[in-house]
PDB file of C-alpha atoms in Angstrom:
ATOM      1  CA  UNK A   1       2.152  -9.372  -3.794  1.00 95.00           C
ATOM      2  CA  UNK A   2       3.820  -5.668  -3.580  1.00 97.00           C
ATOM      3  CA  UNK A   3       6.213  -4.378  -1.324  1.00 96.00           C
ATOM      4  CA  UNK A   4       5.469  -1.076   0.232  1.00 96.00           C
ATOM      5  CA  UNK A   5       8.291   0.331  -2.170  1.00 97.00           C
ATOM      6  CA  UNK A   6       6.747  -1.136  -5.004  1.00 98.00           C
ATOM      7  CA  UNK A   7       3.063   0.367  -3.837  1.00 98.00           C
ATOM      8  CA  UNK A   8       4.432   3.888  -3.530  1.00 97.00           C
ATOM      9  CA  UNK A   9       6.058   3.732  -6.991  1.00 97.00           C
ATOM     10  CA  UNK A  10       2.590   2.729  -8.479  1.00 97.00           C
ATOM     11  CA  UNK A  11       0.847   5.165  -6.707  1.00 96.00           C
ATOM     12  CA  UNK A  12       3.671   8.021  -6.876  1.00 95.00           C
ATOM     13  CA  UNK A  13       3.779   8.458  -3.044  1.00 96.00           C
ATOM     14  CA  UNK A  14       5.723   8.025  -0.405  1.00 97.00           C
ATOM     15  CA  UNK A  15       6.265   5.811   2.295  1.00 96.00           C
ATOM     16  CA  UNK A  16       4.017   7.938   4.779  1.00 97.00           C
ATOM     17  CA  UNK A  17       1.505   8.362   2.490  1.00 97.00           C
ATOM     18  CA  UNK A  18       1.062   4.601   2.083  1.00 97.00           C
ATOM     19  CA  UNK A  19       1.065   4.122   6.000  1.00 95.00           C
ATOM     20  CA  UNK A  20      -1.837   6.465   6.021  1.00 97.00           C
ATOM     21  CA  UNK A  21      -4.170   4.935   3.470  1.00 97.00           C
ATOM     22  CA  UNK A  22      -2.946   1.538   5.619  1.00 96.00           C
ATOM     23  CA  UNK A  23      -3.985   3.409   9.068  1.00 96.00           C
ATOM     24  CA  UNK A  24      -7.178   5.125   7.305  1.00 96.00           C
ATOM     25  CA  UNK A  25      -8.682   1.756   6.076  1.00 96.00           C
ATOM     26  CA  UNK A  26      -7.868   3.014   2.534  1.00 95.00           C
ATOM     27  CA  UNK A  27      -5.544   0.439   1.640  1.00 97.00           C
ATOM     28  CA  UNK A  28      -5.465  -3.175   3.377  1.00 96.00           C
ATOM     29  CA  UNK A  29      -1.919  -5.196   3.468  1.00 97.00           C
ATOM     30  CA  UNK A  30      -2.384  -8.601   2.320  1.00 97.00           C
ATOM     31  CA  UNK A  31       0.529  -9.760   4.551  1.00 93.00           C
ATOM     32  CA  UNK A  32       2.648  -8.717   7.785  1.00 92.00           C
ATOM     33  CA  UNK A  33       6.226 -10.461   7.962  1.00 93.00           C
ATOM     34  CA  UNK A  34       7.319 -11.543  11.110  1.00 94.00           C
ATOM     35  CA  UNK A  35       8.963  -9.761  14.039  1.00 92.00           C
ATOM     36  CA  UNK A  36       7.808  -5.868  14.977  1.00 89.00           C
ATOM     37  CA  UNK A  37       8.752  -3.968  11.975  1.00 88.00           C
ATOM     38  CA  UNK A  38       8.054  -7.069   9.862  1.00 90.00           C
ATOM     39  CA  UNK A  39       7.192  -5.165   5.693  1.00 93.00           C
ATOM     40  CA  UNK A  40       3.706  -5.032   4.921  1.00 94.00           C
ATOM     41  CA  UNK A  41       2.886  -6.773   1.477  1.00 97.00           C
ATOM     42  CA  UNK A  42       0.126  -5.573  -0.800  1.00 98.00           C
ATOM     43  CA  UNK A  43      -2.169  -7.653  -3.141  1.00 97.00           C
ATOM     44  CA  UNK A  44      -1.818  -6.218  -6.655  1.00 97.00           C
ATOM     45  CA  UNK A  45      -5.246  -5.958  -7.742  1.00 97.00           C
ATOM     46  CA  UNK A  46      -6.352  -3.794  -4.387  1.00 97.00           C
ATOM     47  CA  UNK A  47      -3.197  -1.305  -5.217  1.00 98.00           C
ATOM     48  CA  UNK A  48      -4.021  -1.595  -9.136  1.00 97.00           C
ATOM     49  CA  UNK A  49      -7.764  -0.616  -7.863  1.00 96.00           C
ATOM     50  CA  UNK A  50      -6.768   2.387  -5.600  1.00 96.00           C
ATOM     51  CA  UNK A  51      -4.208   3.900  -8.664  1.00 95.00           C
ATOM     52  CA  UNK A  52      -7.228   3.862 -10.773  1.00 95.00           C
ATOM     53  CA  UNK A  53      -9.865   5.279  -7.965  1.00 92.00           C
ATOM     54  CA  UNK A  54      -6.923   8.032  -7.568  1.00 88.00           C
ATOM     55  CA  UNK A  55      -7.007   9.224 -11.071  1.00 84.00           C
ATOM     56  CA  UNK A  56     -10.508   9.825 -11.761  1.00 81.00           C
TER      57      UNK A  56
END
């Protein structure tokens, strides 16, 4: 699992550019954490996939 930090450091974005992919269907979190700004977590392999859709 990835932490949105973690995401945006693979992908060289930023935070809001992660929410969008998240709010575009683009990128799927794996996991919510509790509570109502409980971190998103990402599975590896989907972010690893989207870094390599992004550079072609």
């Amino acid at each position: 699992m990835l932490t949105t930090a973690e995401v945006c450091t693979r992908l060289g974005t930023d935070r809001k550019t992660v929410r969008r992919l998240v709010d575009r269907g683009s990128l799927t979190p794996a996991f919510k954490l509790p509570g109502v700004t409980g971190a998103y977590l990402f599975d590896r392999a989907e972010v690893e996939a989207l870094a390599a859709e992004r550079t072609r």
